[in-house]
């Protein structure tokens, strides 16, 4: 059973309750001073505390999704990392697994859609990255057989795992529900980590002599997906959304690649690339590259295409409000900008759960496959 499974959490809670009850019932029998009694008391107390600690830890992880799997928790995450292919080749997607979408009617593709686990191989960047692709039910229905669909790339924060976009943030479930309610058009979702060279935080930068993360997300990814699935190839067919680091990446990719993406939504985004021990030296002393990774600098100095931006913050709880307002003030026609400013909301999954559904609706209104 997976780390985020409800059965694992229920088992830990049941163990904690059972050990607590056992401690209460057996304590009188272990009240002596013999080594057996002392060892028994110590064992019961330690076991109860460990079970309680595990229950609290699992509850916190299920709420905030710090780790998506046992291998992630143990530092043995085995998703493919960066592979440099020195032979020439085309951008492509390799489907690793196909499974039901976790929605009502998901047992049939034409009712609930499908989720493909894939590896996206980028020819320009030399990067291979795991991802999940959600195909809506309309993709499999006869009346849509000749139709292409718009696509939205969904990015995690750092570190994040792509699986959390399905289990935790529930992108496919939200897109399915909103489309069924008529709030948005059916879209293909491409879900992956914001970092394509884990455990390094690449900040979606083309690192000199290192991972070409921006090229992968800005060029390789939409090309590869469009070659594999019925997804439009024009900029108006592509959007990108993310939270935290993924939000910064989404805004940057949309800003720097208007020939590929027409919309970018940054939930709780920041506006310049982080530089710390998780990122390493991203720019190798190149100040022009560092400036370009500053979105406020880019808005002032680079041409703005026909790109739509959505930014979010809160008046209480987020620390990006001032810079979010600066970002809004720097967007110029033909670009457009929208915002979600909550009265209160911290930098956490609860806040993003309030922002993501309207953000997907916003995205849908700005994309078209025709």
mmCIF file of C-alpha atoms in Angstrom:
data_model
loop_
_atom_site.group_PDB
_atom_site.id
_atom_site.type_symbol
_atom_site.label_atom_id
_atom_site.label_comp_id
_atom_site.label_asym_id
_atom_site.label_seq_id
_atom_site.Cartn_x
_atom_site.Cartn_y
_atom_site.Cartn_z
ATOM 1 C CA UNK A 1 0.000 0.000 0.000
ATOM 2 C CA UNK A 2 1.205 3.499 -0.850
ATOM 3 C CA UNK A 3 2.424 6.039 1.661
ATOM 4 C CA UNK A 4 -0.642 8.235 1.057
ATOM 5 C CA UNK A 5 -3.112 5.340 1.194
ATOM 6 C CA UNK A 6 -6.052 5.746 3.556
ATOM 7 C CA UNK A 7 -5.553 2.152 4.671
ATOM 8 C CA UNK A 8 -2.024 2.911 5.868
ATOM 9 C CA UNK A 9 -3.260 5.907 7.857
ATOM 10 C CA UNK A 10 -6.181 3.927 9.303
ATOM 11 C CA UNK A 11 -3.815 1.119 10.285
ATOM 12 C CA UNK A 12 -1.492 3.530 12.082
ATOM 13 C CA UNK A 13 -4.414 5.101 13.980
ATOM 14 C CA UNK A 14 -5.775 1.669 14.917
ATOM 15 C CA UNK A 15 -2.323 0.626 16.170
ATOM 16 C CA UNK A 16 -2.017 3.780 18.274
ATOM 17 C CA UNK A 17 -5.466 3.299 19.821
ATOM 18 C CA UNK A 18 -4.856 -0.414 20.455
ATOM 19 C CA UNK A 19 -1.467 0.191 22.080
ATOM 20 C CA UNK A 20 -2.893 2.939 24.272
ATOM 21 C CA UNK A 21 -5.664 0.594 25.432
ATOM 22 C CA UNK A 22 -3.126 -2.182 26.029
ATOM 23 C CA UNK A 23 -0.997 0.186 28.119
ATOM 24 C CA UNK A 24 -3.961 1.116 30.333
ATOM 25 C CA UNK A 25 -5.049 -2.516 30.763
ATOM 26 C CA UNK A 26 -1.599 -4.029 31.331
ATOM 27 C CA UNK A 27 -0.054 -1.298 33.447
ATOM 28 C CA UNK A 28 -1.149 -2.786 36.821
ATOM 29 C CA UNK A 29 0.434 -6.125 35.880
ATOM 30 C CA UNK A 30 3.685 -4.338 34.951
ATOM 31 C CA UNK A 31 3.878 -2.234 38.119
ATOM 32 C CA UNK A 32 6.657 -4.306 39.703
ATOM 33 C CA UNK A 33 10.385 -3.573 39.801
ATOM 34 C CA UNK A 34 11.561 -6.715 38.077
ATOM 35 C CA UNK A 35 13.432 -6.361 34.800
ATOM 36 C CA UNK A 36 10.501 -7.964 32.969
ATOM 37 C CA UNK A 37 8.048 -5.396 34.363
ATOM 38 C CA UNK A 38 10.334 -2.445 33.626
ATOM 39 C CA UNK A 39 11.048 -3.710 30.105
ATOM 40 C CA UNK A 40 7.322 -4.212 29.518
ATOM 41 C CA UNK A 41 6.475 -0.654 30.600
ATOM 42 C CA UNK A 42 9.232 0.800 28.441
ATOM 43 C CA UNK A 43 8.138 -1.276 25.457
ATOM 44 C CA UNK A 44 4.482 -0.277 25.769
ATOM 45 C CA UNK A 45 5.291 3.425 26.166
ATOM 46 C CA UNK A 46 7.712 3.480 23.246
ATOM 47 C CA UNK A 47 5.386 1.479 20.992
ATOM 48 C CA UNK A 48 2.431 3.759 21.785
ATOM 49 C CA UNK A 49 4.448 6.902 21.160
ATOM 50 C CA UNK A 50 5.861 5.565 17.904
ATOM 51 C CA UNK A 51 2.373 4.626 16.665
ATOM 52 C CA UNK A 52 1.058 8.050 17.666
ATOM 53 C CA UNK A 53 3.995 9.764 15.951
ATOM 54 C CA UNK A 54 3.402 7.707 12.795
ATOM 55 C CA UNK A 55 -0.307 8.626 12.798
ATOM 56 C CA UNK A 56 0.405 12.330 13.157
ATOM 57 C CA UNK A 57 3.146 12.158 10.523
ATOM 58 C CA UNK A 58 0.925 10.343 8.041
ATOM 59 C CA UNK A 59 -1.918 12.812 8.655
ATOM 60 C CA UNK A 60 0.430 15.755 8.046
ATOM 61 C CA UNK A 61 1.851 14.149 4.910
ATOM 62 C CA UNK A 62 -1.602 13.398 3.513
ATOM 63 C CA UNK A 63 -2.617 17.025 4.135
ATOM 64 C CA UNK A 64 0.505 18.728 2.782
ATOM 65 C CA UNK A 65 1.973 16.026 0.505
ATOM 66 C CA UNK A 66 5.603 16.383 1.550
ATOM 67 C CA UNK A 67 6.289 12.880 0.182
ATOM 68 C CA UNK A 68 4.338 10.999 -2.469
ATOM 69 C CA UNK A 69 5.627 7.472 -1.960
ATOM 70 C CA UNK A 70 7.706 5.248 0.316
ATOM 71 C CA UNK A 71 10.709 5.586 -2.001
ATOM 72 C CA UNK A 72 10.344 9.365 -1.920
ATOM 73 C CA UNK A 73 10.261 9.298 1.901
ATOM 74 C CA UNK A 74 13.313 7.041 2.076
ATOM 75 C CA UNK A 75 15.239 9.067 -0.473
ATOM 76 C CA UNK A 76 15.026 6.349 -3.109
ATOM 77 C CA UNK A 77 12.680 8.031 -5.592
ATOM 78 C CA UNK A 78 13.291 6.064 -8.774
ATOM 79 C CA UNK A 79 11.536 8.213 -11.382
ATOM 80 C CA UNK A 80 13.802 8.811 -14.378
ATOM 81 C CA UNK A 81 16.038 11.834 -14.034
ATOM 82 C CA UNK A 82 18.053 13.633 -16.662
ATOM 83 C CA UNK A 83 19.355 11.537 -19.540
ATOM 84 C CA UNK A 84 21.433 13.151 -22.284
ATOM 85 C CA UNK A 85 20.912 11.388 -25.589
ATOM 86 C CA UNK A 86 23.895 12.155 -27.845
ATOM 87 C CA UNK A 87 22.248 10.742 -30.921
ATOM 88 C CA UNK A 88 19.927 12.890 -32.965
ATOM 89 C CA UNK A 89 16.272 12.222 -32.474
ATOM 90 C CA UNK A 90 12.830 13.753 -32.394
ATOM 91 C CA UNK A 91 10.850 14.948 -29.408
ATOM 92 C CA UNK A 92 8.556 12.104 -28.396
ATOM 93 C CA UNK A 93 6.422 10.657 -25.629
ATOM 94 C CA UNK A 94 6.721 7.037 -24.545
ATOM 95 C CA UNK A 95 3.648 5.658 -22.776
ATOM 96 C CA UNK A 96 4.699 3.535 -19.809
ATOM 97 C CA UNK A 97 1.303 2.752 -18.274
ATOM 98 C CA UNK A 98 -2.375 3.432 -18.918
ATOM 99 C CA UNK A 99 -4.915 3.443 -16.106
ATOM 100 C CA UNK A 100 -8.404 4.584 -15.213
ATOM 101 C CA UNK A 101 -8.899 8.201 -14.210
ATOM 102 C CA UNK A 102 -9.914 8.601 -10.529
ATOM 103 C CA UNK A 103 -13.318 10.076 -11.403
ATOM 104 C CA UNK A 104 -16.923 8.939 -11.560
ATOM 105 C CA UNK A 105 -17.312 6.589 -14.489
ATOM 106 C CA UNK A 106 -13.551 6.127 -14.730
ATOM 107 C CA UNK A 107 -13.885 2.409 -15.536
ATOM 108 C CA UNK A 108 -14.696 3.416 -19.128
ATOM 109 C CA UNK A 109 -12.440 5.748 -21.079
ATOM 110 C CA UNK A 110 -15.361 7.441 -22.868
ATOM 111 C CA UNK A 111 -16.980 8.262 -19.523
ATOM 112 C CA UNK A 112 -14.101 9.090 -17.185
ATOM 113 C CA UNK A 113 -11.063 9.457 -19.428
ATOM 114 C CA UNK A 114 -7.654 7.852 -18.962
ATOM 115 C CA UNK A 115 -4.359 8.683 -17.306
ATOM 116 C CA UNK A 116 -1.131 7.726 -19.045
ATOM 117 C CA UNK A 117 2.155 7.523 -17.203
ATOM 118 C CA UNK A 118 4.743 8.612 -19.750
ATOM 119 C CA UNK A 119 8.347 9.608 -20.312
ATOM 120 C CA UNK A 120 8.757 12.783 -22.355
ATOM 121 C CA UNK A 121 11.987 12.785 -24.356
ATOM 122 C CA UNK A 122 13.298 16.180 -25.427
ATOM 123 C CA UNK A 123 15.605 16.328 -28.447
ATOM 124 C CA UNK A 124 16.784 19.932 -28.009
ATOM 125 C CA UNK A 125 17.307 19.801 -24.258
ATOM 126 C CA UNK A 126 18.536 16.206 -24.064
ATOM 127 C CA UNK A 127 16.203 15.727 -21.081
ATOM 128 C CA UNK A 128 13.918 12.777 -20.387
ATOM 129 C CA UNK A 129 11.283 13.487 -17.756
ATOM 130 C CA UNK A 130 8.443 11.392 -16.295
ATOM 131 C CA UNK A 131 4.954 12.868 -16.478
ATOM 132 C CA UNK A 132 1.287 11.961 -16.346
ATOM 133 C CA UNK A 133 -1.147 12.783 -19.147
ATOM 134 C CA UNK A 134 -4.874 13.040 -18.433
ATOM 135 C CA UNK A 135 -7.082 12.473 -21.469
ATOM 136 C CA UNK A 136 -10.692 13.617 -20.864
ATOM 137 C CA UNK A 137 -13.590 11.296 -21.721
ATOM 138 C CA UNK A 138 -14.405 13.336 -24.819
ATOM 139 C CA UNK A 139 -11.044 12.303 -26.260
ATOM 140 C CA UNK A 140 -12.451 8.763 -26.637
ATOM 141 C CA UNK A 141 -15.974 9.607 -27.773
ATOM 142 C CA UNK A 142 -16.872 9.030 -31.450
ATOM 143 C CA UNK A 143 -18.169 12.560 -32.039
ATOM 144 C CA UNK A 144 -14.767 13.997 -31.022
ATOM 145 C CA UNK A 145 -12.717 11.519 -33.025
ATOM 146 C CA UNK A 146 -11.416 14.113 -35.482
ATOM 147 C CA UNK A 147 -11.087 16.913 -32.957
ATOM 148 C CA UNK A 148 -7.917 18.245 -31.355
ATOM 149 C CA UNK A 149 -7.907 19.443 -27.760
ATOM 150 C CA UNK A 150 -6.195 22.269 -25.889
ATOM 151 C CA UNK A 151 -3.570 21.238 -23.345
ATOM 152 C CA UNK A 152 -2.490 22.624 -19.990
ATOM 153 C CA UNK A 153 0.837 21.760 -18.389
ATOM 154 C CA UNK A 154 0.520 21.486 -14.576
ATOM 155 C CA UNK A 155 3.716 21.838 -12.528
ATOM 156 C CA UNK A 156 4.423 20.908 -8.924
ATOM 157 C CA UNK A 157 6.285 23.074 -6.466
ATOM 158 C CA UNK A 158 9.742 22.039 -5.290
ATOM 159 C CA UNK A 159 10.471 19.252 -4.592
ATOM 160 C CA UNK A 160 7.065 17.707 -5.335
ATOM 161 C CA UNK A 161 6.171 14.542 -7.235
ATOM 162 C CA UNK A 162 3.981 14.378 -10.314
ATOM 163 C CA UNK A 163 1.721 11.817 -8.607
ATOM 164 C CA UNK A 164 0.706 14.498 -6.092
ATOM 165 C CA UNK A 165 -0.929 16.511 -8.868
ATOM 166 C CA UNK A 166 -3.381 13.616 -9.205
ATOM 167 C CA UNK A 167 -3.777 12.373 -5.625
ATOM 168 C CA UNK A 168 -3.320 15.628 -3.735
ATOM 169 C CA UNK A 169 -4.157 18.626 -5.875
ATOM 170 C CA UNK A 170 -6.641 16.587 -7.934
ATOM 171 C CA UNK A 171 -6.150 18.251 -11.301
ATOM 172 C CA UNK A 172 -7.887 15.498 -13.347
ATOM 173 C CA UNK A 173 -10.794 15.284 -10.904
ATOM 174 C CA UNK A 174 -11.293 19.051 -10.973
ATOM 175 C CA UNK A 175 -11.041 19.273 -14.767
ATOM 176 C CA UNK A 176 -13.516 16.399 -15.158
ATOM 177 C CA UNK A 177 -16.014 17.957 -12.730
ATOM 178 C CA UNK A 178 -15.739 21.450 -14.200
ATOM 179 C CA UNK A 179 -16.195 20.171 -17.757
ATOM 180 C CA UNK A 180 -19.223 18.101 -16.742
ATOM 181 C CA UNK A 181 -20.754 21.168 -15.043
ATOM 182 C CA UNK A 182 -20.099 23.294 -18.131
ATOM 183 C CA UNK A 183 -17.583 25.531 -16.389
ATOM 184 C CA UNK A 184 -14.734 24.696 -18.759
ATOM 185 C CA UNK A 185 -14.005 22.878 -21.989
ATOM 186 C CA UNK A 186 -12.425 19.411 -21.964
ATOM 187 C CA UNK A 187 -8.633 19.694 -21.930
ATOM 188 C CA UNK A 188 -5.645 17.414 -21.946
ATOM 189 C CA UNK A 189 -3.526 17.826 -18.800
ATOM 190 C CA UNK A 190 0.223 17.173 -18.787
ATOM 191 C CA UNK A 191 1.369 16.850 -15.161
ATOM 192 C CA UNK A 192 4.999 16.801 -14.058
ATOM 193 C CA UNK A 193 7.558 18.100 -11.602
ATOM 194 C CA UNK A 194 8.787 21.665 -11.969
ATOM 195 C CA UNK A 195 12.323 20.315 -11.608
ATOM 196 C CA UNK A 196 13.426 17.995 -14.380
ATOM 197 C CA UNK A 197 16.729 17.041 -12.731
ATOM 198 C CA UNK A 198 15.791 15.838 -9.234
ATOM 199 C CA UNK A 199 16.951 16.354 -6.572
ATOM 200 C CA UNK A 200 18.360 19.609 -7.977
ATOM 201 C CA UNK A 201 16.007 22.593 -8.098
ATOM 202 C CA UNK A 202 16.603 23.872 -11.623
ATOM 203 C CA UNK A 203 14.169 26.829 -11.339
ATOM 204 C CA UNK A 204 13.228 26.077 -14.976
ATOM 205 C CA UNK A 205 16.525 27.624 -16.112
ATOM 206 C CA UNK A 206 18.832 26.552 -18.928
ATOM 207 C CA UNK A 207 21.846 25.925 -16.697
ATOM 208 C CA UNK A 208 25.180 26.483 -18.499
ATOM 209 C CA UNK A 209 26.738 23.064 -18.830
ATOM 210 C CA UNK A 210 23.775 21.536 -16.983
ATOM 211 C CA UNK A 211 20.077 20.702 -17.391
ATOM 212 C CA UNK A 212 18.354 22.732 -20.104
ATOM 213 C CA UNK A 213 15.105 22.918 -18.150
ATOM 214 C CA UNK A 214 13.593 25.971 -19.853
ATOM 215 C CA UNK A 215 14.199 24.542 -23.309
ATOM 216 C CA UNK A 216 12.579 21.269 -22.244
ATOM 217 C CA UNK A 217 9.429 22.914 -20.857
ATOM 218 C CA UNK A 218 9.213 25.732 -23.377
ATOM 219 C CA UNK A 219 10.014 23.826 -26.568
ATOM 220 C CA UNK A 220 10.402 20.059 -26.259
ATOM 221 C CA UNK A 221 7.372 19.264 -24.111
ATOM 222 C CA UNK A 222 4.615 20.823 -26.261
ATOM 223 C CA UNK A 223 6.214 19.451 -29.434
ATOM 224 C CA UNK A 224 6.453 15.909 -28.056
ATOM 225 C CA UNK A 225 2.923 15.856 -26.659
ATOM 226 C CA UNK A 226 1.416 17.281 -29.862
ATOM 227 C CA UNK A 227 3.102 14.521 -31.854
ATOM 228 C CA UNK A 228 1.651 11.814 -29.628
ATOM 229 C CA UNK A 229 -1.841 13.070 -28.801
ATOM 230 C CA UNK A 230 -4.570 15.008 -30.563
ATOM 231 C CA UNK A 231 -3.508 18.348 -29.133
ATOM 232 C CA UNK A 232 -3.353 21.619 -31.024
ATOM 233 C CA UNK A 233 0.050 22.970 -31.993
ATOM 234 C CA UNK A 234 -0.690 26.715 -32.042
ATOM 235 C CA UNK A 235 0.121 28.872 -28.977
ATOM 236 C CA UNK A 236 -3.596 29.354 -28.278
ATOM 237 C CA UNK A 237 -3.810 25.591 -27.630
ATOM 238 C CA UNK A 238 -1.272 25.614 -24.784
ATOM 239 C CA UNK A 239 -1.280 26.903 -21.218
ATOM 240 C CA UNK A 240 0.843 26.235 -18.140
ATOM 241 C CA UNK A 241 -0.081 26.395 -14.445
ATOM 242 C CA UNK A 242 1.841 25.741 -11.240
ATOM 243 C CA UNK A 243 2.136 26.482 -7.541
ATOM 244 C CA UNK A 244 5.068 28.086 -5.694
ATOM 245 C CA UNK A 245 8.207 27.191 -7.690
ATOM 246 C CA UNK A 246 5.904 25.707 -10.326
ATOM 247 C CA UNK A 247 4.012 29.007 -10.378
ATOM 248 C CA UNK A 248 7.208 30.943 -11.031
ATOM 249 C CA UNK A 249 8.063 28.472 -13.789
ATOM 250 C CA UNK A 250 4.591 28.725 -15.341
ATOM 251 C CA UNK A 251 4.745 32.507 -15.566
ATOM 252 C CA UNK A 252 8.302 32.452 -16.890
ATOM 253 C CA UNK A 253 7.634 29.828 -19.551
ATOM 254 C CA UNK A 254 4.522 31.678 -20.753
ATOM 255 C CA UNK A 255 6.369 35.020 -20.741
ATOM 256 C CA UNK A 256 9.504 33.781 -22.511
ATOM 257 C CA UNK A 257 7.794 31.429 -24.983
ATOM 258 C CA UNK A 258 4.703 33.188 -26.409
ATOM 259 C CA UNK A 259 5.280 31.250 -29.646
ATOM 260 C CA UNK A 260 4.396 28.078 -27.696
ATOM 261 C CA UNK A 261 2.120 29.113 -24.821
ATOM 262 C CA UNK A 262 -0.649 31.686 -24.756
ATOM 263 C CA UNK A 263 -1.494 31.497 -21.026
ATOM 264 C CA UNK A 264 0.384 31.065 -17.754
ATOM 265 C CA UNK A 265 -1.030 30.859 -14.218
ATOM 266 C CA UNK A 266 1.214 31.200 -11.168
ATOM 267 C CA UNK A 267 -0.414 30.292 -7.848
ATOM 268 C CA UNK A 268 1.603 31.728 -4.935
ATOM 269 C CA UNK A 269 4.397 32.376 -7.393
ATOM 270 C CA UNK A 270 7.583 34.302 -6.772
ATOM 271 C CA UNK A 271 9.116 36.378 -9.535
ATOM 272 C CA UNK A 272 12.867 35.768 -9.684
ATOM 273 C CA UNK A 273 14.844 32.545 -9.661
ATOM 274 C CA UNK A 274 15.877 31.297 -6.244
ATOM 275 C CA UNK A 275 19.590 30.723 -5.715
ATOM 276 C CA UNK A 276 20.514 28.529 -2.772
ATOM 277 C CA UNK A 277 22.114 25.200 -1.970
ATOM 278 C CA UNK A 278 19.243 23.290 -3.609
ATOM 279 C CA UNK A 279 19.746 25.106 -6.919
ATOM 280 C CA UNK A 280 23.512 25.256 -7.099
ATOM 281 C CA UNK A 281 25.083 27.833 -9.394
ATOM 282 C CA UNK A 282 22.356 28.349 -11.979
ATOM 283 C CA UNK A 283 23.940 31.151 -13.990
ATOM 284 C CA UNK A 284 27.717 30.576 -13.802
ATOM 285 C CA UNK A 285 28.319 34.305 -13.365
ATOM 286 C CA UNK A 286 26.182 35.295 -16.382
ATOM 287 C CA UNK A 287 24.321 38.406 -15.189
ATOM 288 C CA UNK A 288 22.233 38.642 -18.355
ATOM 289 C CA UNK A 289 20.867 35.136 -17.699
ATOM 290 C CA UNK A 290 20.176 36.044 -14.061
ATOM 291 C CA UNK A 291 18.331 39.202 -15.179
ATOM 292 C CA UNK A 292 16.261 37.246 -17.698
ATOM 293 C CA UNK A 293 15.163 34.888 -14.915
ATOM 294 C CA UNK A 294 13.719 37.920 -13.078
ATOM 295 C CA UNK A 295 10.163 38.204 -14.381
ATOM 296 C CA UNK A 296 9.771 41.852 -13.385
ATOM 297 C CA UNK A 297 12.974 42.668 -15.276
ATOM 298 C CA UNK A 298 11.693 40.700 -18.280
ATOM 299 C CA UNK A 299 8.358 42.514 -18.327
ATOM 300 C CA UNK A 300 10.178 45.856 -18.440
ATOM 301 C CA UNK A 301 12.699 44.957 -21.124
ATOM 302 C CA UNK A 302 11.454 42.099 -23.296
ATOM 303 C CA UNK A 303 8.636 42.221 -25.869
ATOM 304 C CA UNK A 304 5.299 41.058 -24.468
ATOM 305 C CA UNK A 305 3.308 38.816 -26.759
ATOM 306 C CA UNK A 306 -0.391 38.001 -26.809
ATOM 307 C CA UNK A 307 -0.054 36.109 -23.571
ATOM 308 C CA UNK A 308 -2.538 35.959 -20.700
ATOM 309 C CA UNK A 309 -1.244 35.756 -17.131
ATOM 310 C CA UNK A 310 -2.994 34.830 -13.891
ATOM 311 C CA UNK A 311 -1.298 35.567 -10.570
ATOM 312 C CA UNK A 312 -2.515 34.865 -7.041
ATOM 313 C CA UNK A 313 -1.721 36.052 -3.528
ATOM 314 C CA UNK A 314 -3.479 36.922 -0.271
ATOM 315 C CA UNK A 315 -3.638 40.031 1.873
ATOM 316 C CA UNK A 316 -2.734 37.982 4.929
ATOM 317 C CA UNK A 317 -0.568 34.875 4.887
ATOM 318 C CA UNK A 318 1.483 35.210 1.665
ATOM 319 C CA UNK A 319 4.697 37.199 1.330
ATOM 320 C CA UNK A 320 4.437 37.804 -2.428
ATOM 321 C CA UNK A 321 1.606 40.368 -2.423
ATOM 322 C CA UNK A 322 3.746 43.447 -3.114
ATOM 323 C CA UNK A 323 5.632 41.800 -5.973
ATOM 324 C CA UNK A 324 2.405 40.335 -7.358
ATOM 325 C CA UNK A 325 1.002 43.851 -7.594
ATOM 326 C CA UNK A 326 4.216 44.999 -9.280
ATOM 327 C CA UNK A 327 3.881 42.162 -11.798
ATOM 328 C CA UNK A 328 0.290 43.187 -12.554
ATOM 329 C CA UNK A 329 1.357 46.783 -13.063
ATOM 330 C CA UNK A 330 4.076 45.874 -15.575
ATOM 331 C CA UNK A 331 1.953 43.765 -17.966
ATOM 332 C CA UNK A 332 1.283 45.734 -21.156
ATOM 333 C CA UNK A 333 -0.901 45.105 -24.237
ATOM 334 C CA UNK A 334 -1.186 42.923 -26.166
ATOM 335 C CA UNK A 335 -0.535 40.808 -23.035
ATOM 336 C CA UNK A 336 -3.288 40.584 -20.416
ATOM 337 C CA UNK A 337 -3.241 39.865 -16.697
ATOM 338 C CA UNK A 338 -5.811 38.640 -14.158
ATOM 339 C CA UNK A 339 -5.482 37.958 -10.451
ATOM 340 C CA UNK A 340 -6.947 36.120 -7.477
ATOM 341 C CA UNK A 341 -6.230 37.972 -4.219
ATOM 342 C CA UNK A 342 -7.590 36.170 -1.155
ATOM 343 C CA UNK A 343 -8.304 37.996 2.103
ATOM 344 C CA UNK A 344 -6.371 35.314 3.970
ATOM 345 C CA UNK A 345 -4.420 32.250 2.917
ATOM 346 C CA UNK A 346 -0.942 30.907 3.557
ATOM 347 C CA UNK A 347 1.603 29.284 1.276
ATOM 348 C CA UNK A 348 0.038 25.834 1.484
ATOM 349 C CA UNK A 349 -2.126 23.248 -0.243
ATOM 350 C CA UNK A 350 -5.318 24.478 1.389
ATOM 351 C CA UNK A 351 -4.858 27.875 -0.256
ATOM 352 C CA UNK A 352 -4.041 26.326 -3.625
ATOM 353 C CA UNK A 353 -7.130 24.095 -3.391
ATOM 354 C CA UNK A 354 -9.194 27.304 -3.243
ATOM 355 C CA UNK A 355 -7.373 28.877 -6.193
ATOM 356 C CA UNK A 356 -6.849 25.976 -8.582
ATOM 357 C CA UNK A 357 -10.489 25.360 -9.689
ATOM 358 C CA UNK A 358 -11.130 28.985 -10.744
ATOM 359 C CA UNK A 359 -7.640 29.083 -12.265
ATOM 360 C CA UNK A 360 -8.472 26.065 -14.461
ATOM 361 C CA UNK A 361 -11.702 27.755 -15.539
ATOM 362 C CA UNK A 362 -9.717 30.889 -16.365
ATOM 363 C CA UNK A 363 -7.240 28.813 -18.360
ATOM 364 C CA UNK A 364 -10.012 27.094 -20.282
ATOM 365 C CA UNK A 365 -11.461 30.436 -21.309
ATOM 366 C CA UNK A 366 -8.162 31.472 -22.904
ATOM 367 C CA UNK A 367 -7.321 28.304 -24.825
ATOM 368 C CA UNK A 368 -8.666 26.872 -28.045
ATOM 369 C CA UNK A 369 -7.630 23.935 -30.204
ATOM 370 C CA UNK A 370 -9.344 25.209 -33.332
#
